[in-house]
XYZ file of C-alpha atoms in Angstrom:
388
model
C -28.082 -49.321 -56.553
C -26.751 -50.652 -59.946
C -22.761 -51.413 -59.848
C -20.036 -52.519 -62.117
C -19.679 -55.242 -60.102
C -23.108 -56.633 -61.451
C -21.890 -55.850 -64.603
C -19.045 -58.203 -64.404
C -21.238 -60.779 -62.951
C -23.285 -61.028 -65.932
C -22.217 -62.989 -68.714
C -23.413 -60.369 -71.435
C -20.709 -58.138 -70.139
C -17.843 -60.748 -71.128
C -16.092 -58.514 -73.371
C -15.151 -56.024 -70.279
C -11.886 -56.956 -68.937
C -10.903 -54.994 -65.756
C -7.421 -53.359 -65.732
C -7.222 -51.125 -62.411
C -9.051 -49.705 -59.725
C -10.878 -53.253 -58.313
C -11.460 -51.318 -55.004
C -13.941 -49.149 -57.015
C -16.230 -51.626 -58.428
C -19.149 -51.121 -56.185
C -19.192 -47.592 -57.335
C -22.972 -46.854 -58.485
C -23.699 -46.965 -62.522
C -26.718 -45.229 -63.390
C -25.674 -44.107 -67.075
C -23.134 -44.328 -69.714
C -21.742 -41.816 -72.145
C -19.273 -41.740 -74.658
C -16.152 -38.918 -74.380
C -12.874 -38.814 -76.346
C -11.246 -36.049 -74.488
C -10.197 -34.398 -71.602
C -11.697 -31.011 -72.333
C -15.264 -32.754 -72.955
C -14.739 -34.569 -69.143
C -16.731 -31.038 -68.208
C -20.092 -32.657 -70.079
C -20.235 -36.338 -67.528
C -22.611 -37.028 -64.945
C -21.695 -38.481 -61.500
C -21.876 -42.564 -61.405
C -22.070 -42.760 -65.719
C -19.822 -45.000 -67.367
C -17.673 -43.544 -69.538
C -16.271 -45.063 -72.700
C -13.179 -43.980 -75.021
C -11.810 -44.891 -78.072
C -8.656 -42.834 -77.413
C -9.156 -40.716 -80.654
C -7.939 -37.401 -79.670
C -5.403 -39.224 -76.941
C -3.163 -40.531 -79.521
C -0.848 -42.796 -77.168
C -0.606 -40.040 -75.305
C -0.430 -41.352 -71.412
C -0.130 -38.237 -69.763
C -3.370 -37.047 -71.377
C -5.046 -40.729 -70.479
C -3.838 -39.810 -66.617
C -5.118 -36.140 -66.841
C -8.739 -37.794 -68.178
C -9.036 -40.629 -65.698
C -7.982 -38.031 -62.731
C -11.034 -35.657 -64.009
C -13.431 -38.419 -64.570
C -12.238 -39.839 -61.141
C -13.293 -36.418 -59.849
C -16.219 -35.909 -61.492
C -17.139 -39.071 -59.515
C -18.127 -40.952 -62.520
C -18.697 -44.564 -62.132
C -15.236 -46.001 -64.418
C -13.447 -45.718 -68.099
C -13.976 -48.313 -70.678
C -11.215 -47.977 -73.244
C -11.679 -49.169 -76.771
C -8.108 -51.059 -77.279
C -7.350 -50.600 -81.073
C -5.221 -48.028 -83.203
C -5.950 -45.067 -81.138
C -4.914 -46.981 -77.875
C -3.080 -50.510 -77.749
C -2.612 -50.637 -74.292
C -3.613 -49.342 -71.197
C -0.157 -48.116 -69.680
C 0.993 -49.180 -66.394
C 1.068 -45.517 -64.622
C -2.841 -45.650 -65.862
C -3.538 -48.769 -64.054
C -1.211 -47.458 -61.364
C -3.465 -44.361 -60.942
C -7.047 -46.150 -61.139
C -5.813 -47.983 -58.141
C -4.893 -45.482 -56.365
C -8.096 -43.121 -56.992
C -10.066 -46.912 -56.622
C -11.217 -46.232 -60.239
C -12.538 -48.831 -62.114
C -10.893 -49.199 -65.831
C -11.572 -51.807 -68.597
C -10.290 -52.980 -71.788
C -12.500 -53.535 -74.455
C -11.106 -55.294 -77.917
C -11.694 -53.164 -80.841
C -13.725 -55.869 -82.460
C -16.376 -55.005 -80.109
C -18.549 -51.665 -81.581
C -19.512 -49.352 -78.818
C -22.957 -49.158 -80.261
C -23.810 -52.574 -78.975
C -22.375 -51.764 -75.797
C -24.440 -48.776 -75.723
C -27.459 -50.863 -76.243
C -26.497 -53.718 -73.880
C -25.923 -51.319 -70.925
C -29.234 -49.060 -71.309
C -31.368 -52.434 -71.389
C -29.119 -53.724 -68.511
C -29.802 -50.456 -66.678
C -33.361 -50.525 -67.026
C -34.109 -54.000 -66.550
C -32.347 -54.480 -63.074
C -33.685 -50.771 -62.311
C -37.160 -52.956 -62.062
C -36.049 -55.387 -60.390
C -34.420 -53.347 -57.632
C -37.680 -51.756 -57.523
C -38.963 -55.614 -56.692
C -36.244 -56.024 -54.121
C -37.189 -53.310 -52.118
C -41.011 -54.163 -52.089
C -39.946 -57.824 -51.594
C -38.111 -57.131 -48.587
C -40.961 -54.759 -47.133
C -43.561 -57.468 -47.500
C -41.266 -59.819 -45.671
C -40.422 -57.427 -42.816
C -43.135 -55.015 -42.496
C -46.924 -56.907 -43.340
C -48.335 -59.916 -42.555
C -48.367 -60.934 -45.720
C -46.732 -64.431 -45.601
C -47.585 -66.573 -49.057
C -45.823 -69.114 -51.572
C -45.611 -66.030 -53.683
C -43.022 -64.013 -51.506
C -40.926 -67.609 -51.689
C -41.178 -67.635 -55.238
C -39.772 -64.220 -55.428
C -37.202 -64.656 -53.188
C -35.934 -68.240 -55.348
C -35.803 -65.017 -58.619
C -33.404 -63.538 -56.439
C -31.291 -66.810 -55.769
C -32.709 -67.541 -52.207
C -33.855 -71.453 -52.106
C -36.686 -72.493 -50.053
C -34.112 -74.724 -47.742
C -31.693 -71.921 -47.022
C -30.995 -70.447 -43.283
C -31.940 -67.078 -44.063
C -31.205 -64.197 -41.618
C -31.351 -60.553 -41.360
C -28.433 -57.468 -40.435
C -29.283 -54.202 -39.464
C -26.174 -51.503 -39.926
C -27.254 -48.148 -38.464
C -25.544 -44.813 -37.550
C -25.411 -43.768 -34.081
C -26.396 -40.417 -34.528
C -29.782 -39.387 -35.921
C -28.092 -37.101 -37.905
C -25.722 -38.861 -40.075
C -27.270 -40.392 -43.050
C -26.467 -43.781 -43.600
C -26.408 -43.694 -46.866
C -23.326 -41.933 -46.884
C -21.620 -45.309 -45.337
C -23.650 -47.766 -47.831
C -20.559 -48.191 -50.354
C -18.489 -49.279 -47.670
C -20.986 -51.661 -46.387
C -22.019 -53.164 -49.542
C -18.080 -53.794 -51.018
C -17.470 -55.576 -47.873
C -20.601 -57.500 -47.728
C -20.263 -58.458 -51.381
C -16.977 -59.873 -50.399
C -18.614 -61.910 -47.938
C -22.032 -62.849 -49.360
C -22.360 -64.634 -53.449
C -25.543 -62.267 -52.901
C -28.160 -60.506 -50.346
C -31.291 -58.144 -50.596
C -31.119 -55.037 -49.261
C -33.423 -51.972 -47.879
C -33.324 -48.305 -46.771
C -35.626 -48.256 -43.950
C -35.991 -45.209 -40.977
C -31.961 -44.163 -41.790
C -31.315 -48.161 -41.287
C -29.593 -50.243 -43.983
C -31.128 -53.866 -43.748
C -29.928 -56.613 -45.376
C -31.426 -60.092 -45.498
C -28.680 -62.916 -45.982
C -28.205 -66.670 -46.370
C -25.416 -68.922 -44.750
C -25.104 -70.606 -48.025
C -24.096 -67.298 -49.795
C -21.280 -67.333 -47.377
C -18.366 -67.221 -49.485
C -15.213 -67.077 -47.153
C -16.909 -70.047 -44.332
C -13.293 -69.864 -42.602
C -13.420 -66.077 -42.226
C -15.441 -65.301 -39.242
C -18.198 -62.343 -39.821
C -16.358 -59.925 -37.039
C -13.624 -60.002 -39.472
C -16.415 -58.454 -42.262
C -17.218 -55.915 -39.313
C -13.761 -54.749 -38.163
C -12.999 -53.878 -42.125
C -16.394 -52.141 -42.306
C -14.756 -50.511 -39.221
C -10.947 -49.924 -40.520
C -12.808 -48.502 -43.921
C -14.734 -45.902 -42.176
C -11.653 -44.647 -40.195
C -9.758 -44.925 -43.580
C -12.152 -42.520 -45.327
C -14.186 -40.190 -42.916
C -11.774 -38.196 -40.018
C -14.370 -38.722 -37.517
C -16.787 -41.159 -38.552
C -20.198 -41.362 -36.465
C -20.152 -45.032 -34.685
C -21.612 -47.589 -36.745
C -23.538 -50.435 -35.267
C -24.313 -53.789 -36.492
C -26.805 -56.003 -35.687
C -27.230 -59.680 -36.994
C -30.340 -61.724 -36.133
C -31.135 -65.577 -36.151
C -30.934 -67.370 -39.002
C -34.233 -69.146 -40.438
C -35.744 -71.583 -42.855
C -39.530 -70.331 -43.084
C -39.633 -66.780 -44.198
C -42.041 -66.008 -41.670
C -39.351 -65.923 -39.053
C -37.208 -63.197 -40.882
C -39.656 -60.936 -38.551
C -38.128 -62.555 -35.867
C -34.540 -62.105 -36.919
C -35.171 -58.385 -38.015
C -36.427 -57.761 -33.922
C -33.459 -59.900 -32.865
C -31.096 -57.667 -34.772
C -32.999 -54.436 -33.266
C -32.021 -56.122 -29.704
C -28.747 -56.480 -30.806
C -28.322 -52.900 -31.823
C -29.930 -51.368 -28.858
C -27.962 -53.202 -26.544
C -24.392 -52.733 -28.699
C -25.605 -48.667 -28.278
C -26.718 -48.693 -24.407
C -23.166 -50.410 -23.430
C -21.046 -48.419 -26.338
C -20.058 -51.506 -27.888
C -19.688 -51.715 -31.290
C -18.190 -54.825 -31.547
C -21.380 -57.016 -29.653
C -23.451 -57.839 -33.597
C -24.759 -61.285 -32.991
C -28.167 -61.926 -31.139
C -26.289 -65.742 -30.389
C -23.769 -63.759 -28.375
C -26.098 -61.465 -26.121
C -26.183 -64.559 -23.500
C -28.631 -64.248 -20.564
C -30.396 -60.929 -22.205
C -32.350 -63.884 -23.940
C -33.401 -65.961 -21.167
C -34.744 -62.705 -19.769
C -36.544 -61.798 -22.781
C -37.736 -65.213 -22.362
C -39.706 -64.584 -19.268
C -43.155 -63.861 -20.214
C -44.068 -63.428 -16.116
C -42.995 -59.373 -16.693
C -44.371 -58.563 -12.940
C -41.708 -61.259 -12.073
C -38.689 -59.622 -13.342
C -39.916 -56.391 -12.207
C -40.015 -57.478 -8.613
C -36.164 -58.682 -9.071
C -34.795 -55.601 -10.608
C -36.886 -53.488 -7.490
C -35.423 -55.811 -5.043
C -32.379 -55.353 -5.561
C -31.837 -51.731 -7.120
C -35.054 -49.759 -5.663
C -33.649 -48.751 -2.623
C -30.720 -47.319 -5.000
C -33.138 -45.818 -7.192
C -35.416 -44.316 -4.373
C -31.946 -42.864 -3.220
C -30.809 -41.271 -6.171
C -34.065 -39.679 -6.869
C -34.314 -37.889 -3.238
C -30.761 -36.749 -3.121
C -29.885 -36.072 -7.074
C -26.838 -38.751 -6.963
C -25.897 -41.442 -9.339
C -25.307 -44.031 -7.392
C -27.061 -46.300 -9.614
C -25.068 -45.345 -12.738
C -22.129 -45.782 -10.281
C -23.045 -49.004 -9.517
C -23.186 -49.975 -13.356
C -19.748 -48.803 -13.560
C -18.714 -50.955 -10.922
C -20.141 -53.797 -12.164
C -18.815 -53.554 -15.686
C -14.904 -52.888 -14.551
C -15.691 -56.052 -12.082
C -15.227 -53.435 -9.165
C -11.789 -52.333 -9.939
C -10.497 -49.159 -8.206
C -8.126 -48.066 -10.471
C -10.498 -48.694 -13.144
C -13.197 -46.911 -12.062
C -11.067 -44.152 -11.044
C -9.533 -43.786 -14.616
C -12.872 -43.857 -16.051
C -15.060 -41.596 -13.919
C -11.829 -39.328 -13.196
C -12.385 -39.715 -9.642
C -9.691 -40.080 -6.512
C -9.748 -43.979 -5.689
C -10.907 -42.932 -1.838
C -13.595 -41.385 -3.447
C -14.634 -44.879 -5.701
C -14.114 -46.796 -2.012
C -16.621 -44.397 -0.216
C -19.030 -44.955 -3.054
C -18.989 -48.536 -2.517
C -18.986 -48.202 1.075
C -22.638 -45.785 0.484
C -23.497 -48.422 -1.780
C -23.036 -51.896 0.256
C -25.128 -49.906 2.863
C -27.871 -48.323 0.772
C -28.352 -51.984 -0.922
C -27.340 -54.354 2.600
C -25.352 -56.013 0.420
C -21.178 -56.995 0.117
C -20.415 -55.754 -3.591
C -17.378 -58.040 -3.523
C -19.225 -61.720 -3.353
C -19.268 -62.985 -7.129
C -22.999 -64.112 -6.239
C -24.125 -60.541 -5.341
C -22.402 -58.912 -8.820
C -24.044 -61.402 -10.905
C -27.395 -60.590 -8.931
C -27.033 -56.697 -9.770
C -25.231 -57.877 -13.247
C -29.018 -59.373 -13.919
C -30.971 -56.532 -12.486
C -28.639 -54.486 -15.000
C -30.090 -56.466 -17.911
C -33.548 -56.072 -16.878
C -33.623 -52.770 -16.773
C -32.109 -52.815 -20.278
C -34.826 -54.638 -21.124
C -37.360 -52.896 -19.585
C -36.454 -50.082 -21.537
C -36.870 -50.834 -24.292
């Protein structure tokens, strides 16, 4: 997707001066059109850049405000005003409206010809469209094929990733399969554009996948968690009831062949985050003991541990159609707090105490001891991994 930010990052569009609507710089741009009156705005297409000399506006601020509103409603990408004899300066009211609508407006001096801008824009869009196809193809080869050669490293250099860069994968996925990730793409890209100088991106299986580099971080003093929280906050502001979004970051590697490992790590974070309904778990480095369990090659060993710790409870639930194992997981998550468990499960504290006693009998264990709770926590972690 090509955005206005790509235009500003390119030196060939130095004649464009942003005056308002900076929050809309990540709007998609797919074409360009010349419009000189509000009446003609009905012929505009979504994602088009609109250019105007203001010949029919003649310093009429109200008419300009009406045009900006109409273009924003048509979801055009933004407005470029050719400053000169018809509009000498963009009025403050127009800048304020553009900011409110998150609709970019630019000034371009009269000495720059609209015909030249049209030619530059068409060439820029065509060139970058081909580049985007190359970007998607490169991401797929890096992440989903066994082809790993020097040509991929050369391709990465074309996109600004050096051979020495520590690179990693970030996955963004909605919790519901019915929610299209593309709905949230603009907000996610905007947040990542602030944090990273550049990145590659791919949409696959309703997941937004990013390839990033540590050397491209523009806000090193701000933790990644703040970027994630800014995305969550923007979703809350823009959507009344947004589908929960899960974000997972894998480890960083210099060798490109390890990017598939980073991808799998990011997927693991997403899975664990979904299982625990914890969107604030988003880095592989933060999943703790799960890494140790996943590193155990002897699967029989961890399965036996799980069976020793929880097998009798699983069997009891199957025979009596109860939920003792699920209750025990909640007990562990709430660190045995009767009041918290009672509130979470909407049951009386006496019921909590009864179930705890019943589980202690079934497991022949004292749930108040830290060692027992640690072992049970590990058993549930094993369950999470085995169900992967």
